[in-house]
Coordinates of C-alpha atoms in Angstrom, one line a residue:
M1 CA -26.9 30.3 -25.9
T2 CA -26.6 29.6 -29.5
H3 CA -23.8 28.2 -31.8
R4 CA -22.9 28.3 -35.3
F5 CA -20.9 25.5 -36.9
D6 CA -18.6 25.9 -40.0
P7 CA -20.9 24.8 -42.8
T8 CA -18.1 22.5 -44.2
S9 CA -18.1 20.4 -41.1
L10 CA -21.7 19.0 -41.1
R11 CA -21.3 16.4 -43.6
E12 CA -23.4 13.6 -45.1
Y13 CA -22.3 10.8 -42.8
D14 CA -20.4 12.5 -40.0
I15 CA -19.2 15.8 -38.7
R16 CA -15.4 16.5 -39.7
G17 CA -13.2 19.4 -39.8
I18 CA -9.4 20.8 -39.5
V19 CA -9.0 21.3 -35.9
G20 CA -8.5 24.8 -34.8
K21 CA -9.9 26.0 -38.2
T22 CA -13.1 24.5 -39.0
L23 CA -13.7 22.4 -35.8
G24 CA -12.9 22.9 -32.0
P25 CA -14.1 22.2 -28.5
D26 CA -17.1 24.9 -28.8
D27 CA -18.3 22.6 -31.8
A28 CA -17.8 19.5 -29.7
R29 CA -19.8 21.0 -26.7
A30 CA -22.6 22.1 -29.3
I31 CA -22.9 18.5 -30.7
G32 CA -23.1 17.1 -27.1
R33 CA -26.0 19.4 -26.3
G34 CA -28.0 18.8 -29.6
F35 CA -27.2 14.9 -29.5
A36 CA -28.3 14.6 -25.8
T37 CA -31.4 16.7 -26.5
L38 CA -32.6 14.4 -29.4
V39 CA -31.7 11.3 -27.1
R40 CA -33.7 12.7 -24.5
R41 CA -36.6 13.7 -26.7
A42 CA -36.7 10.1 -27.9
G43 CA -37.0 8.9 -24.5
G44 CA -33.2 8.0 -23.8
T45 CA -30.9 8.8 -21.0
R46 CA -27.4 7.3 -21.8
V47 CA -24.8 7.9 -24.3
A48 CA -21.5 5.9 -24.9
V49 CA -18.5 8.2 -26.0
G50 CA -15.1 6.8 -27.5
R51 CA -12.3 8.3 -29.2
D52 CA -9.5 7.6 -31.5
G53 CA -5.7 8.3 -30.9
R54 CA -5.4 11.8 -32.5
M55 CA -3.7 14.5 -30.5
S56 CA -7.0 16.7 -30.5
S57 CA -9.2 13.8 -29.3
P58 CA -9.0 14.1 -25.6
V59 CA -9.6 17.9 -25.9
L60 CA -12.7 17.3 -28.0
E61 CA -13.9 14.4 -25.9
A62 CA -13.9 16.6 -22.8
A63 CA -16.0 19.4 -24.5
L64 CA -18.4 16.7 -26.0
V65 CA -19.0 15.1 -22.7
E66 CA -19.6 18.6 -21.1
G67 CA -22.1 19.2 -23.6
L68 CA -23.8 15.9 -23.2
T69 CA -24.1 16.2 -19.5
A70 CA -25.3 19.8 -19.7
S71 CA -28.2 18.7 -21.5
G72 CA -29.1 15.9 -18.9
V73 CA -27.7 12.9 -20.6
D74 CA -25.7 10.1 -18.7
V75 CA -22.2 9.6 -20.5
V76 CA -20.5 6.2 -20.4
R77 CA -16.7 6.8 -21.6
I78 CA -15.1 3.9 -23.3
G79 CA -11.8 5.6 -23.8
L80 CA -9.3 5.1 -26.6
G81 CA -10.1 2.4 -29.4
P82 CA -11.5 2.0 -33.0
T83 CA -14.8 3.2 -34.0
P84 CA -16.4 -0.2 -34.2
M85 CA -15.6 -0.7 -30.5
L86 CA -17.9 2.2 -29.8
Y87 CA -20.5 0.7 -32.2
Y88 CA -20.1 -2.4 -30.2
A89 CA -20.6 -0.5 -26.9
E90 CA -23.6 1.0 -28.4
A91 CA -24.9 -2.4 -29.5
T92 CA -24.4 -4.4 -26.1
L93 CA -24.3 -1.7 -23.2
E94 CA -27.5 -0.3 -21.9
V95 CA -27.2 3.0 -23.7
D96 CA -29.4 5.0 -26.2
G97 CA -26.8 6.1 -28.6
G98 CA -23.1 6.5 -29.2
I99 CA -20.4 9.1 -30.5
Q100 CA -17.0 8.2 -31.6
I101 CA -14.5 11.1 -31.8
T102 CA -12.5 10.5 -35.0
G103 CA -10.9 11.8 -37.9
S104 CA -11.0 8.4 -39.7
H105 CA -8.4 8.3 -42.4
N106 CA -7.9 12.1 -42.8
P107 CA -4.8 13.8 -42.3
A108 CA -3.4 14.3 -38.5
D109 CA -4.8 17.8 -38.3
Y110 CA -8.4 16.6 -38.9
N111 CA -10.9 15.2 -36.5
G112 CA -14.7 14.6 -36.2
F113 CA -17.7 12.7 -34.9
K114 CA -19.4 9.4 -35.9
M115 CA -22.8 8.9 -34.2
V116 CA -25.3 6.2 -33.7
L117 CA -28.7 6.7 -32.3
Q118 CA -30.9 3.8 -30.9
H119 CA -28.8 1.3 -33.1
R120 CA -29.2 3.1 -36.4
P121 CA -26.6 5.3 -38.2
F122 CA -27.1 9.0 -37.4
F123 CA -26.6 10.8 -40.7
G124 CA -28.0 13.3 -43.3
E125 CA -31.0 15.3 -42.3
Q126 CA -30.0 14.4 -38.6
I127 CA -26.8 16.0 -38.8
Q128 CA -28.1 19.2 -40.4
Q129 CA -30.7 19.2 -37.6
L130 CA -28.0 19.4 -34.9
G131 CA -26.8 22.6 -36.9
A132 CA -30.3 24.1 -36.9
M133 CA -30.7 23.3 -33.2
A134 CA -27.3 24.9 -32.2
A135 CA -28.4 28.0 -34.2
D136 CA -31.6 28.4 -32.1
G137 CA -30.2 27.3 -28.9
D138 CA -32.8 24.5 -28.9
W139 CA -31.4 22.4 -26.1
E140 CA -32.6 20.8 -23.1
D141 CA -30.9 21.5 -19.8
G142 CA -29.9 19.0 -17.1
A143 CA -27.0 17.4 -15.1
G144 CA -25.9 14.0 -16.4
T145 CA -23.5 11.9 -14.7
V146 CA -20.0 10.5 -16.2
T147 CA -18.9 6.8 -15.6
D148 CA -16.0 4.8 -17.4
A149 CA -16.5 1.4 -19.0
D150 CA -13.4 -0.7 -19.9
I151 CA -15.0 -2.8 -22.8
E152 CA -11.6 -3.5 -24.7
D153 CA -11.2 -7.0 -23.6
D154 CA -15.0 -7.9 -23.9
Y155 CA -14.8 -6.4 -27.7
V156 CA -11.6 -8.4 -28.4
G157 CA -13.5 -11.6 -27.1
R158 CA -16.2 -10.9 -29.1
L159 CA -14.1 -10.7 -32.2
F160 CA -12.4 -13.8 -31.4
A161 CA -15.6 -15.4 -30.8
G162 CA -16.2 -15.1 -34.6
Y163 CA -13.3 -17.3 -35.4
A164 CA -14.0 -20.6 -37.0
G165 CA -10.7 -22.2 -38.1
G166 CA -7.8 -22.1 -40.0
T167 CA -4.0 -21.6 -38.9
Y168 CA -1.9 -19.0 -41.0
R169 CA 1.1 -16.8 -41.2
I170 CA -0.4 -13.3 -41.2
G171 CA 1.1 -9.8 -41.4
W172 CA -1.0 -7.0 -39.7
D173 CA -0.4 -3.3 -40.3
A174 CA -2.5 -1.0 -37.7
G175 CA -0.9 2.2 -39.4
N176 CA -0.5 3.7 -35.8
G177 CA -4.4 4.0 -35.8
A178 CA -7.0 3.5 -33.1
A179 CA -7.2 -0.4 -33.5
G180 CA -3.5 -1.0 -32.6
R181 CA -4.1 -2.2 -29.0
V182 CA -7.2 -4.3 -30.0
I183 CA -5.1 -6.0 -32.9
E184 CA -2.2 -6.9 -30.4
K185 CA -4.6 -8.5 -28.1
L186 CA -6.6 -10.4 -30.9
V187 CA -3.6 -11.8 -32.5
K188 CA -2.5 -13.4 -28.9
L189 CA -5.7 -15.3 -29.2
L190 CA -5.4 -16.4 -32.6
P191 CA -3.7 -19.6 -33.5
G192 CA -0.8 -19.4 -36.4
E193 CA 2.0 -16.9 -36.7
H194 CA 1.2 -13.2 -36.7
H195 CA 3.6 -10.2 -37.2
T196 CA 2.2 -6.8 -36.4
L197 CA 3.4 -3.4 -37.7
F198 CA 2.8 0.2 -36.2
T199 CA 0.3 -1.1 -33.4
D200 CA 1.4 1.9 -31.1
I201 CA -1.4 4.4 -31.3
D202 CA 0.0 7.6 -32.5
G203 CA -2.1 10.5 -33.8
N204 CA 1.0 11.9 -36.0
F205 CA 1.0 8.8 -38.1
P206 CA 4.7 8.7 -38.3
N207 CA 5.2 5.7 -40.6
H208 CA 2.4 6.1 -43.4
H209 CA -1.0 7.5 -43.9
P210 CA -3.7 5.3 -42.3
D211 CA -5.8 4.6 -45.6
P212 CA -5.3 0.9 -46.8
T213 CA -7.1 1.7 -50.0
E214 CA -4.3 3.7 -51.3
E215 CA -1.6 1.3 -52.5
K216 CA 1.4 3.3 -51.6
N217 CA 0.2 3.0 -47.9
L218 CA 0.8 -0.8 -48.1
T219 CA 4.5 -0.6 -49.0
D220 CA 5.5 -1.7 -45.4
L221 CA 3.1 -4.6 -45.2
K222 CA 4.3 -5.8 -48.7
A223 CA 7.9 -5.7 -47.5
L224 CA 6.8 -7.6 -44.2
V225 CA 4.8 -10.4 -46.1
A226 CA 7.8 -10.8 -48.7
D227 CA 10.4 -10.8 -46.0
K228 CA 8.8 -13.4 -43.9
Q229 CA 7.0 -15.2 -46.6
L230 CA 3.7 -14.8 -45.1
D231 CA 0.4 -16.2 -46.4
F232 CA -1.3 -12.7 -46.4
G233 CA -1.3 -9.3 -45.0
L234 CA -4.2 -7.1 -43.3
A235 CA -4.1 -3.4 -43.0
F236 CA -6.5 -1.1 -41.1
D237 CA -7.4 2.6 -41.5
G238 CA -7.2 5.3 -38.8
D239 CA -10.2 4.4 -36.8
G240 CA -10.5 0.7 -37.7
D241 CA -13.7 0.5 -39.7
R242 CA -12.1 -0.2 -43.1
V243 CA -9.9 -3.0 -44.0
G244 CA -7.4 -3.8 -46.7
A245 CA -5.4 -7.0 -47.6
I246 CA -2.8 -8.2 -49.8
D247 CA -2.0 -11.8 -50.8
G248 CA 1.2 -13.7 -50.3
E249 CA 2.8 -12.1 -53.4
G250 CA 1.8 -8.6 -52.4
R251 CA -1.0 -8.2 -54.8
V252 CA -3.7 -5.9 -53.4
I253 CA -7.1 -7.6 -52.6
W254 CA -9.5 -4.7 -53.1
G255 CA -12.7 -4.2 -51.4
D256 CA -14.8 -5.8 -53.8
Q257 CA -12.7 -8.9 -54.0
L258 CA -12.5 -9.1 -50.2
L259 CA -16.4 -9.2 -50.4
S260 CA -16.3 -11.8 -53.1
I261 CA -14.3 -14.2 -50.5
L262 CA -16.4 -13.2 -47.4
A263 CA -19.6 -14.2 -49.4
V264 CA -18.7 -17.8 -49.6
P265 CA -19.2 -18.7 -45.8
V266 CA -22.0 -16.3 -45.6
L267 CA -23.9 -17.8 -48.4
R268 CA -23.2 -21.2 -47.3
K269 CA -24.9 -20.5 -44.0
A270 CA -27.7 -18.4 -45.5
P271 CA -28.4 -19.7 -49.2
G272 CA -29.9 -17.4 -51.6
A273 CA -29.4 -14.2 -49.3
T274 CA -29.0 -10.7 -50.5
I275 CA -25.4 -9.3 -50.3
I276 CA -25.0 -5.6 -51.1
A277 CA -22.1 -3.9 -52.8
D278 CA -21.7 0.0 -53.7
V279 CA -22.0 1.0 -57.3
K280 CA -18.1 1.4 -57.6
A281 CA -17.7 -2.6 -57.3
S282 CA -16.6 -4.8 -60.1
Q283 CA -19.1 -6.7 -62.1
M284 CA -17.0 -9.8 -61.1
L285 CA -18.4 -9.3 -57.7
Y286 CA -22.1 -9.2 -58.6
D287 CA -21.4 -12.2 -61.0
R288 CA -19.6 -14.2 -58.2
I289 CA -22.6 -13.5 -55.6
A290 CA -25.0 -14.8 -58.2
E291 CA -22.8 -17.8 -58.9
L292 CA -22.5 -18.7 -55.2
G293 CA -26.3 -18.8 -55.2
G294 CA -26.8 -15.2 -53.6
Q295 CA -28.8 -12.1 -54.8
P296 CA -26.5 -9.3 -55.4
L297 CA -27.7 -6.0 -55.0
M298 CA -26.1 -2.7 -56.1
W299 CA -26.5 0.2 -53.8
K300 CA -25.5 3.8 -53.2
T301 CA -22.0 4.5 -51.8
G302 CA -21.9 5.7 -48.1
H303 CA -21.7 3.6 -45.0
S304 CA -24.9 5.1 -43.4
L305 CA -26.8 4.3 -46.6
I306 CA -25.4 0.8 -47.0
K307 CA -26.4 -0.1 -43.2
T308 CA -29.9 1.4 -43.7
K309 CA -30.4 -0.9 -46.9
M310 CA -29.1 -4.0 -45.0
K311 CA -31.9 -3.5 -42.4
E312 CA -34.5 -3.0 -45.0
T313 CA -33.5 -6.2 -46.9
G314 CA -32.4 -8.3 -44.1
S315 CA -29.0 -8.7 -45.9
P316 CA -26.3 -10.6 -44.0
L317 CA -23.4 -9.1 -45.7
A318 CA -22.5 -5.8 -47.5
G319 CA -19.4 -4.1 -48.5
E320 CA -18.0 -0.9 -50.2
M321 CA -14.9 -0.6 -52.6
S322 CA -13.6 1.7 -49.8
G323 CA -13.0 -1.3 -47.3
H324 CA -16.1 -0.8 -45.2
I325 CA -17.5 -4.2 -44.8
F326 CA -20.6 -4.8 -42.7
F327 CA -21.6 -8.2 -41.1
A328 CA -25.2 -8.8 -39.8
Q329 CA -24.9 -12.7 -39.9
D330 CA -24.0 -13.5 -36.3
Y331 CA -22.9 -9.9 -35.7
Y332 CA -24.6 -6.4 -35.3
G333 CA -24.8 -5.1 -39.0
F334 CA -22.0 -2.4 -38.5
D335 CA -18.7 -2.1 -40.4
D336 CA -15.8 -3.7 -38.3
A337 CA -12.3 -3.9 -39.9
Q338 CA -11.1 -6.2 -37.1
Y339 CA -14.2 -8.5 -37.4
A340 CA -13.7 -8.5 -41.2
A341 CA -10.1 -9.8 -40.5
V342 CA -11.3 -12.5 -38.6
Q343 CA -13.9 -13.5 -41.0
L344 CA -11.5 -13.4 -43.9
I345 CA -9.3 -16.0 -42.0
N346 CA -12.5 -18.2 -41.7
A347 CA -13.3 -17.8 -45.3
V348 CA -9.8 -18.8 -46.5
H349 CA -10.0 -21.9 -44.4
L350 CA -13.5 -22.8 -45.7
I351 CA -12.5 -22.3 -49.3
G352 CA -9.5 -24.4 -48.8
K353 CA -7.2 -22.8 -51.1
P354 CA -4.1 -20.4 -50.2
M355 CA -5.2 -16.8 -50.2
T356 CA -2.6 -16.2 -53.2
Q357 CA -4.4 -19.0 -55.2
I358 CA -8.0 -17.5 -54.3
R359 CA -6.7 -14.0 -55.5
G360 CA -5.0 -15.4 -58.6
E361 CA -8.1 -17.3 -59.9
M362 CA -10.2 -14.2 -59.8
P363 CA -11.2 -13.0 -63.3
A364 CA -8.8 -10.6 -64.8
F365 CA -10.4 -7.1 -65.5
V366 CA -8.4 -4.0 -66.3
N367 CA -9.9 -1.1 -64.2
T368 CA -9.2 2.3 -63.1
P369 CA -8.7 3.5 -59.5
E370 CA -11.4 5.9 -58.3
M371 CA -10.9 8.9 -60.1
R372 CA -11.8 12.2 -58.5
F373 CA -12.1 15.6 -60.0
Q374 CA -12.9 18.9 -58.5
V375 CA -16.2 20.6 -59.4
D376 CA -18.0 23.5 -58.1
E377 CA -20.3 22.3 -55.2
S378 CA -23.3 24.1 -57.0
R379 CA -22.6 22.1 -60.3
K380 CA -21.8 18.6 -58.7
F381 CA -25.1 17.1 -58.9
A382 CA -26.2 19.0 -62.0
V383 CA -23.6 17.7 -63.9
V384 CA -24.7 14.1 -63.2
D385 CA -28.3 15.0 -64.0
E386 CA -27.0 16.5 -67.5
V387 CA -24.9 13.1 -68.3
L388 CA -28.0 11.0 -67.3
D389 CA -30.3 13.0 -69.8
R390 CA -27.8 12.6 -72.6
L391 CA -27.3 9.0 -72.0
E392 CA -31.1 8.3 -71.9
A393 CA -31.6 10.2 -75.1
E394 CA -28.8 7.9 -76.7
G395 CA -30.5 4.9 -75.4
A396 CA -27.7 3.7 -73.3
D397 CA -27.8 1.1 -70.8
V398 CA -27.7 2.9 -67.6
D399 CA -28.2 2.0 -63.8
R400 CA -29.1 5.2 -61.8
T401 CA -28.8 3.8 -58.3
D402 CA -26.0 6.3 -57.4
G403 CA -25.1 8.6 -60.5
A404 CA -24.7 7.0 -63.8
R405 CA -23.2 3.5 -64.1
V406 CA -23.3 2.6 -67.9
N407 CA -22.8 -0.9 -69.2
T408 CA -21.4 -1.4 -72.8
A409 CA -19.9 -4.2 -74.7
D410 CA -16.5 -3.2 -73.4
G411 CA -17.4 -3.0 -69.5
W412 CA -18.7 -0.5 -67.4
W413 CA -18.1 3.2 -66.3
L414 CA -19.5 5.2 -63.4
L415 CA -19.8 8.9 -62.9
R416 CA -21.3 10.0 -59.4
A417 CA -21.3 13.0 -57.3
S418 CA -19.3 12.6 -53.9
N419 CA -21.7 13.2 -50.9
T420 CA -18.7 14.4 -48.7
Q421 CA -16.6 16.6 -50.9
D422 CA -16.9 19.0 -54.0
V423 CA -15.7 16.3 -56.4
L424 CA -17.3 14.0 -58.9
V425 CA -16.1 10.3 -58.8
A426 CA -15.6 8.1 -61.8
R427 CA -14.4 4.7 -62.4
A428 CA -14.2 2.3 -65.4
E429 CA -13.7 -1.4 -65.8
A430 CA -13.1 -3.5 -69.1
K431 CA -11.9 -6.9 -70.3
D432 CA -8.8 -5.3 -71.8
Q433 CA -6.9 -2.1 -72.2
A434 CA -8.3 -1.2 -75.4
G435 CA -11.8 -1.6 -74.0
L436 CA -10.8 0.6 -70.9
D437 CA -9.3 3.2 -73.4
R438 CA -12.8 3.5 -75.2
L439 CA -14.8 3.6 -71.9
M440 CA -12.5 6.5 -70.7
A441 CA -13.3 8.4 -74.0
Q442 CA -16.9 8.1 -73.4
I443 CA -16.4 9.7 -69.7
D444 CA -14.4 12.6 -71.2
A445 CA -16.9 13.2 -73.9
Q446 CA -19.7 13.4 -71.2
L447 CA -17.4 15.7 -69.0
A448 CA -16.7 17.9 -72.1
A449 CA -20.3 18.1 -73.0
S450 CA -20.9 19.7 -69.5
G451 CA -17.9 22.0 -69.8
L452 CA -15.6 19.9 -67.6
E453 CA -12.4 18.1 -68.4
R454 CA -10.7 15.2 -66.5
G455 CA -7.9 17.3 -65.3
P456 CA -5.4 16.5 -62.5
Q457 CA -6.9 14.3 -60.0
A458 CA -8.3 15.9 -56.7
G459 CA -6.9 14.3 -53.7
H460 CA -8.9 12.6 -51.0

């Protein structure tokens, strides 16, 4: 037996596709066969499986479990819940790996798989290896068993165990995503006053798209915070591994700003520790980490890459602009939006000022949102190389961690190739609008020199 995947579905950090078009039960079965084979060859025997609330998730779960057991691995099903609950299961149950069926924050017709093997992210080459194994039918045979484990209450208890004080009035928007039930249980344990939105898990996402990094998806939360005059609001993506937040005035607190708040208690406990953020983060964050006595480290965008770097450097906290926040201090090192929410409450309490004041005191920069433009897959990395060569020839101040991040007297701009889509990603930040305009002109000039233009924005 062999199987061929749609090449677009095997991505850098996960497997993802449109159900019925580029992804289906046969793919799920083949993923199960390949993953189980790798687990067994590494000496393992058991895998945890979880799923999000999408309409297609139960069918894909059944096929995945079939594939895992057919290759001789025992499966522990933890059922419906956020991706971090699967990561928690993989960290605490006696298993050798875990797979979450989730389309993350993609539209309702998408689905996919996020994997962990022996407490490490499973990505890049390993995902390509599943494709090669399927094409060759290189799978072990066996007959694994299936058991169910209800860990939701344990997981909620573990989230609450991270709470260290502070009583606030908070709005929570689960966006009909997979974290809804967990959030309902969590807020019953937390002191203070809590108002929840869209906690019923519905894979059609009837209220708004579950991506808190797009401001338009925070409209309902802003209305709730304003109406009830709450201290702040929290929002979660479709599978609960990314968090968004707003202050009492409805201003968005972006991923790098959240990290600058969360760094306070972490560095108080671990002075001088390394805190990692991705290349899209504001200079404000790196300056703030240094000011708090920490070691700021700029690293590549991508949750698997950041988790790997954290292990390497012993970093207690890391984050991405996209709202993935990773805690290794008193936690397991994975990205967990629910745990981030609890830690944010702790941080506000420790800082001793209202969230609105904390947000208001942040240095004001003008910056662009993340800009994405379509580029042919074959040109994607080449364009970035051409830009780097030209910048070097000009003697520009460039950081090459992930693409080109260029520092100028006005601020900085970034151009990098997406690992997951045929797009280039750009961002710029300056002290004022005139400076931002100059930075944008530099980006445009570099794109033009490579025969591209910053045309209409490519969607997510």
